[in-house]
PDB file of C-alpha atoms in Angstrom:
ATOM      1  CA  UNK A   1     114.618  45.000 116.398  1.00  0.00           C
ATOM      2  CA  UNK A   2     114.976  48.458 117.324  1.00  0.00           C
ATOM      3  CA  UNK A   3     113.499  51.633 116.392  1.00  0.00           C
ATOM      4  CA  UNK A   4     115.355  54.555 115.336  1.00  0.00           C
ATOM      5  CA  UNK A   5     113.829  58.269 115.748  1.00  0.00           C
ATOM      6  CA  UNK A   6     111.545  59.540 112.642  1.00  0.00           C
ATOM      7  CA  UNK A   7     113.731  61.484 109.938  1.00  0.00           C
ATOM      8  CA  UNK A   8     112.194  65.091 110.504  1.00  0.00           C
ATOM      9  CA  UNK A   9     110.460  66.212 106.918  1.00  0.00           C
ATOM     10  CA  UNK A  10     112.819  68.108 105.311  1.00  0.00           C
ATOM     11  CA  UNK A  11     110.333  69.940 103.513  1.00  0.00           C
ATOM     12  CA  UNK A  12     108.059  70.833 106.205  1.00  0.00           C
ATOM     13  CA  UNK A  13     109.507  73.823 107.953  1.00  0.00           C
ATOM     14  CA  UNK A  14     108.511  76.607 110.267  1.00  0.00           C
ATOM     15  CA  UNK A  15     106.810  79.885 108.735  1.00  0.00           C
ATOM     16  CA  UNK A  16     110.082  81.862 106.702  1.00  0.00           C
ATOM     17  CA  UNK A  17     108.936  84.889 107.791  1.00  0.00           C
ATOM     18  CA  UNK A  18     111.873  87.251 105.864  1.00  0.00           C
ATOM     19  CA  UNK A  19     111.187  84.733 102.488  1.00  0.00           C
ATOM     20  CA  UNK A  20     107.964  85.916 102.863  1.00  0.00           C
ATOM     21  CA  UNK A  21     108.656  89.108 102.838  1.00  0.00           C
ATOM     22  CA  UNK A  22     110.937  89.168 100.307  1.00  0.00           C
ATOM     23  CA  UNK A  23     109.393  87.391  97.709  1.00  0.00           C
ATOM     24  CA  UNK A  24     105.776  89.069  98.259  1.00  0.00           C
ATOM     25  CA  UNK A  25     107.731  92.782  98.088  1.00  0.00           C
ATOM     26  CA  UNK A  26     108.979  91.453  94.979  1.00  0.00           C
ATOM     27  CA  UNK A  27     105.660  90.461  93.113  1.00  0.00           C
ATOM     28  CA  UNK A  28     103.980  93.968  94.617  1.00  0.00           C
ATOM     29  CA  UNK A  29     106.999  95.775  92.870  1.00  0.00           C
ATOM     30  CA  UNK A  30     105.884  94.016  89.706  1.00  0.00           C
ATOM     31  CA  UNK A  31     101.919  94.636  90.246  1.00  0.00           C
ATOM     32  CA  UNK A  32     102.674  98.210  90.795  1.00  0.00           C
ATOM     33  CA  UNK A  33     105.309  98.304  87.386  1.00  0.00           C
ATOM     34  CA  UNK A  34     102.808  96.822  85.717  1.00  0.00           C
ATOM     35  CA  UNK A  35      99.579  99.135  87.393  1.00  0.00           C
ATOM     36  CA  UNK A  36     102.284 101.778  86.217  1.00  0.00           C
ATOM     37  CA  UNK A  37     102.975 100.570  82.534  1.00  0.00           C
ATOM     38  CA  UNK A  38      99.831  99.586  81.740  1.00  0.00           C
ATOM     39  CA  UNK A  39      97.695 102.774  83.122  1.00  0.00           C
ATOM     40  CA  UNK A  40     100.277 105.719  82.608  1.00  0.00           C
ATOM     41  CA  UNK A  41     101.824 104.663  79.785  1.00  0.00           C
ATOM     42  CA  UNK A  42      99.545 102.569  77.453  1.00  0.00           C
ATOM     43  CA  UNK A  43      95.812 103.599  78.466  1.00  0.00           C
ATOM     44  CA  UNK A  44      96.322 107.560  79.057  1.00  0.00           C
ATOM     45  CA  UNK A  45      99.680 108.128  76.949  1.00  0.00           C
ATOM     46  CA  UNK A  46     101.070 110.516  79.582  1.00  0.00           C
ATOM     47  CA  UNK A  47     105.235 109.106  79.454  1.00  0.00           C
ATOM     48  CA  UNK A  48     107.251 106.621  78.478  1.00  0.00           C
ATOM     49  CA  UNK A  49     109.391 104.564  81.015  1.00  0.00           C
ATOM     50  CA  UNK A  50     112.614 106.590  79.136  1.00  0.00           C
ATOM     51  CA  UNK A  51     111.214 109.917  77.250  1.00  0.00           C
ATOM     52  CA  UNK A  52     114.241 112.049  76.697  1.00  0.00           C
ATOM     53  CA  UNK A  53     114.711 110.941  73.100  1.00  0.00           C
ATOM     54  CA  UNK A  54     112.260 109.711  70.317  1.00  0.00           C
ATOM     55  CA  UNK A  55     109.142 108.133  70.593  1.00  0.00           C
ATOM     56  CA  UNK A  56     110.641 104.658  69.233  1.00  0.00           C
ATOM     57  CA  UNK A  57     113.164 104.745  72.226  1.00  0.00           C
ATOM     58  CA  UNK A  58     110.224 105.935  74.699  1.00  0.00           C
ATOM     59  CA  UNK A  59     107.592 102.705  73.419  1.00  0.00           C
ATOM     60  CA  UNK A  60     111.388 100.564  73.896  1.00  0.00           C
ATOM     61  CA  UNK A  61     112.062 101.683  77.015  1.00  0.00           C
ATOM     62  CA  UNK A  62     108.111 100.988  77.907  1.00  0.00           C
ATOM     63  CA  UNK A  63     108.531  97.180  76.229  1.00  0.00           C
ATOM     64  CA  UNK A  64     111.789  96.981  78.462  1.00  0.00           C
ATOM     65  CA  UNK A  65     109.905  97.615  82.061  1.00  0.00           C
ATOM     66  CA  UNK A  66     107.093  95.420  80.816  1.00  0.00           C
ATOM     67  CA  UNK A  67     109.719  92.852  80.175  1.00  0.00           C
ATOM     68  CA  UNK A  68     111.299  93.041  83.535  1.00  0.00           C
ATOM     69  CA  UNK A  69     108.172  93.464  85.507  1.00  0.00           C
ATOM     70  CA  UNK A  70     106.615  89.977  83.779  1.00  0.00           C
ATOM     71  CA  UNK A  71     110.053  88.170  84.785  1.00  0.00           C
ATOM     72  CA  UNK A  72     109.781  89.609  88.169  1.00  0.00           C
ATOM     73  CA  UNK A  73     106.060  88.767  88.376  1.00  0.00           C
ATOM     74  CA  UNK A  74     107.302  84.999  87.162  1.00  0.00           C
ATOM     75  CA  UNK A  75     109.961  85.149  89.316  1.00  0.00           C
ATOM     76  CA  UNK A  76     107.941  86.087  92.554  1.00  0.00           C
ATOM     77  CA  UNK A  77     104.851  83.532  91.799  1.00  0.00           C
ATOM     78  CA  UNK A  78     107.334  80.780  91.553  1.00  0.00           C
ATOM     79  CA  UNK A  79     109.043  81.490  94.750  1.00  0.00           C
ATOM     80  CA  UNK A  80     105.849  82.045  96.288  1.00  0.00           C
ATOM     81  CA  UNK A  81     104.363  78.615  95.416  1.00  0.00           C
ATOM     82  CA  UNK A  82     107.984  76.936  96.678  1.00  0.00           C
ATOM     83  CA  UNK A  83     107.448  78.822 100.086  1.00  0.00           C
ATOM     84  CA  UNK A  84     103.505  77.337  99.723  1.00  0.00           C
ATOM     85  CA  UNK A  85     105.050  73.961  99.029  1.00  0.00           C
ATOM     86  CA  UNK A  86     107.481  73.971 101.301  1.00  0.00           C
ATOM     87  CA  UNK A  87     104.569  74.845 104.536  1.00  0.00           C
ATOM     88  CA  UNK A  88     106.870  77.670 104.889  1.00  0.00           C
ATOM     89  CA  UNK A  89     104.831  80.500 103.780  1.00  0.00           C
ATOM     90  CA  UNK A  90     104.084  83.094 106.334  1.00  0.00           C
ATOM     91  CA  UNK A  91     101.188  84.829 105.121  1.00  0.00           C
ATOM     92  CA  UNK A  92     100.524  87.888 107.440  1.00  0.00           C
ATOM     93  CA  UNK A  93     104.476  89.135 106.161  1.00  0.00           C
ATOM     94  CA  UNK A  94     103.645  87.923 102.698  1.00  0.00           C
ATOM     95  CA  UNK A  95     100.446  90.099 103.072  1.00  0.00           C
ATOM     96  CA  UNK A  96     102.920  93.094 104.468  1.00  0.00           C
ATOM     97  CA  UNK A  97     105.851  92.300 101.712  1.00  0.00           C
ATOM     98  CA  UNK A  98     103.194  93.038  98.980  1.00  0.00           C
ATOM     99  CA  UNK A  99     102.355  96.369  99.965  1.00  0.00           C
ATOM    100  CA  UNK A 100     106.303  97.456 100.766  1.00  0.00           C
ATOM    101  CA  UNK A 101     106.961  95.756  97.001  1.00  0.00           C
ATOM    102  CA  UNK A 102     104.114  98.149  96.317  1.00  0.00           C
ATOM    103  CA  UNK A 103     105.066 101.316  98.050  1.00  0.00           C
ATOM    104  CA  UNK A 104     108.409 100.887  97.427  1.00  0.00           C
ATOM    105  CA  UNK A 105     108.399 100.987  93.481  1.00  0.00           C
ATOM    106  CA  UNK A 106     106.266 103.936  93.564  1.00  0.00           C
ATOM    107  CA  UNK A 107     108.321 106.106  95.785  1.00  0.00           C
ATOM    108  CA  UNK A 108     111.489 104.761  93.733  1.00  0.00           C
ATOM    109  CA  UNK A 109     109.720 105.636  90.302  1.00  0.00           C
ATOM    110  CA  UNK A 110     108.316 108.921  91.635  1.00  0.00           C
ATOM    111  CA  UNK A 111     111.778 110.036  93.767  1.00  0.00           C
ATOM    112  CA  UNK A 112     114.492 108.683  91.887  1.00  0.00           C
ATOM    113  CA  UNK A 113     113.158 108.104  87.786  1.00  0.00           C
ATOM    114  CA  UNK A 114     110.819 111.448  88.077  1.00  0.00           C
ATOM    115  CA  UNK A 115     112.946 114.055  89.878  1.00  0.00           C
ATOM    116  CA  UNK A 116     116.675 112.832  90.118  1.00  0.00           C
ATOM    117  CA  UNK A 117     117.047 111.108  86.723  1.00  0.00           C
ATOM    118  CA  UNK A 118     114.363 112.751  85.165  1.00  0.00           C
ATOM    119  CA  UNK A 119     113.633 109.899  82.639  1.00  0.00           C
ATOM    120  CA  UNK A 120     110.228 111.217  82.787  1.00  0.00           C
ATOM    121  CA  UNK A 121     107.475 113.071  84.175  1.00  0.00           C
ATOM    122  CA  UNK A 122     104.266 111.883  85.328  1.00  0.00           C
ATOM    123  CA  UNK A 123     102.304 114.053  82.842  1.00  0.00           C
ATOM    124  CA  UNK A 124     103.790 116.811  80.193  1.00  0.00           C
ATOM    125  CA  UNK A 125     102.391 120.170  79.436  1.00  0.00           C
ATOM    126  CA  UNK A 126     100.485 120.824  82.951  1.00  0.00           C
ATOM    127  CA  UNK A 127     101.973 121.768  85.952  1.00  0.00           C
ATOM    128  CA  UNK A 128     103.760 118.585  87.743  1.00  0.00           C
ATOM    129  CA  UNK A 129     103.113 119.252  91.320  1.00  0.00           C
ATOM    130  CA  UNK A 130      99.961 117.951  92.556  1.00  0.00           C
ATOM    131  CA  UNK A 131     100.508 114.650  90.384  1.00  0.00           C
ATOM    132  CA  UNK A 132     103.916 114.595  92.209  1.00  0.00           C
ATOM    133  CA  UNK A 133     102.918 115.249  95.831  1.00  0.00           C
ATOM    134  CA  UNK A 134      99.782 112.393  95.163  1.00  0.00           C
ATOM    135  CA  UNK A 135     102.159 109.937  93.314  1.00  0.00           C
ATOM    136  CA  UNK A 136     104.746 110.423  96.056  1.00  0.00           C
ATOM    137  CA  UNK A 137     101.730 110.008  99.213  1.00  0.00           C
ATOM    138  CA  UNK A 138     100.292 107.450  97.804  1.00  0.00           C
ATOM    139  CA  UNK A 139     103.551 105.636  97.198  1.00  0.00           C
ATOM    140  CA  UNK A 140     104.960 106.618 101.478  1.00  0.00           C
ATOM    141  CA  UNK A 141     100.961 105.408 102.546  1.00  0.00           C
ATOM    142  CA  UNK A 142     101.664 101.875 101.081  1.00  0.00           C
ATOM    143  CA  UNK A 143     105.057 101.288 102.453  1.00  0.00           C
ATOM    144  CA  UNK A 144     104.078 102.807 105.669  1.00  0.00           C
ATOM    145  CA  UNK A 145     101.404 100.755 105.996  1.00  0.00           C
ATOM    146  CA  UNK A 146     103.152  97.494 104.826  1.00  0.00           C
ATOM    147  CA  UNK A 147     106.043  98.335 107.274  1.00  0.00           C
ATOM    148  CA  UNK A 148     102.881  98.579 110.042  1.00  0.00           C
ATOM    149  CA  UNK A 149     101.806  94.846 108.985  1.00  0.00           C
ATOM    150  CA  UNK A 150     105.384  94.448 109.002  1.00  0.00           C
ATOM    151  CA  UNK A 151     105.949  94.775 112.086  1.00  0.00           C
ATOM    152  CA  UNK A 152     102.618  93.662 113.801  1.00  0.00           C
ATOM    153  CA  UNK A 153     103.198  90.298 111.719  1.00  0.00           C
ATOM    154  CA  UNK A 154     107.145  90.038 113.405  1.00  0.00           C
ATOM    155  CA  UNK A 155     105.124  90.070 116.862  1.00  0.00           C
ATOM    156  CA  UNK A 156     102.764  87.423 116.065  1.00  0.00           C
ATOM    157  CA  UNK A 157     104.359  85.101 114.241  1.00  0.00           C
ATOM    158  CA  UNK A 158     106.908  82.394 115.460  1.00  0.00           C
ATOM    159  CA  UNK A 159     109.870  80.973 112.755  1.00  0.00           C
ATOM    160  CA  UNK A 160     112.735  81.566 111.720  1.00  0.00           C
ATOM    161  CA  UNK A 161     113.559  85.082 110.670  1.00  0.00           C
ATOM    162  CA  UNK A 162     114.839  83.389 107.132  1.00  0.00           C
TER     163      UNK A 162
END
């Protein structure tokens, strides 16, 4: 009788250390969305995601980015616990993916929706500039620090860069 070779595990796998990435930077986009929504927006009343029309359209707008935040929170968790299940998690650039998913939406929100759109401002009736300038830093500290785990992560771990 002979023996053939073991059929390798197809679910076991080497760290995916871009999946990671990708799917962490995607639930700290959601965190921060919902950080976002759920501070600015419902606890201190300062905007509405969308506050160039009435107040119905601002609290739709709001119920809108609450809506896609939860889906991409969902979304994220569920891809995370597949990477988990698969033992192909890489956890030092899931750690770094959260904070660029972090960064990232606040630089978008405070570059692109605050001062190119201009769907709103972070607070009405005071002057905008030291809210910007913190909004903005705080936003460029995160992803620059997530791009620094980034990148010490890439060094240390071995896998597949999927």
């Amino acid at each position: 009788m002979s023996r053939s070779a073991p059929t390798p595990d197809p679910l076991h796998k080497l760290p995916r250390r871009r999946g990671s990435l990708v799917v962490s930077a995607v639930i700290g986009a959601a965190v921060m969305a919902a950080a976002d929504e759920i501070v600015f927006h419902q606890i201190l009343g300062w905007h509405h995601f969308y506050d160039r029309s009435t107040t119905a359209v601002g609290l739709l707008s709001d119920g809108l980015l609450h809506t896609a935040e939860l889906l991409a929170l969902v979304a994220g968790f569920f891809a995370y616990a597949d990477l988990r299940r698969r033992h192909a998690l890489a956890p030092a650039h899931a750690r770094a993916g959260f904070l660029l998913g972090l960064g990232t939406f606040q630089l978008f929100d405070g570059i692109v929706d605050h001062k190119l759109l201009r769907l709103h401002q972070i607070r009405y009736g005071v002057d905008v500039t030291p809210y910007d300038w913190a909004w903005n830093a705080a936003g460029l500290l995160l992803l620059l620090v997530g791009l620094g785990l980034t990148v010490r992560a890439t060094r240390r771990t071995p896998g597949p860069a999927a």
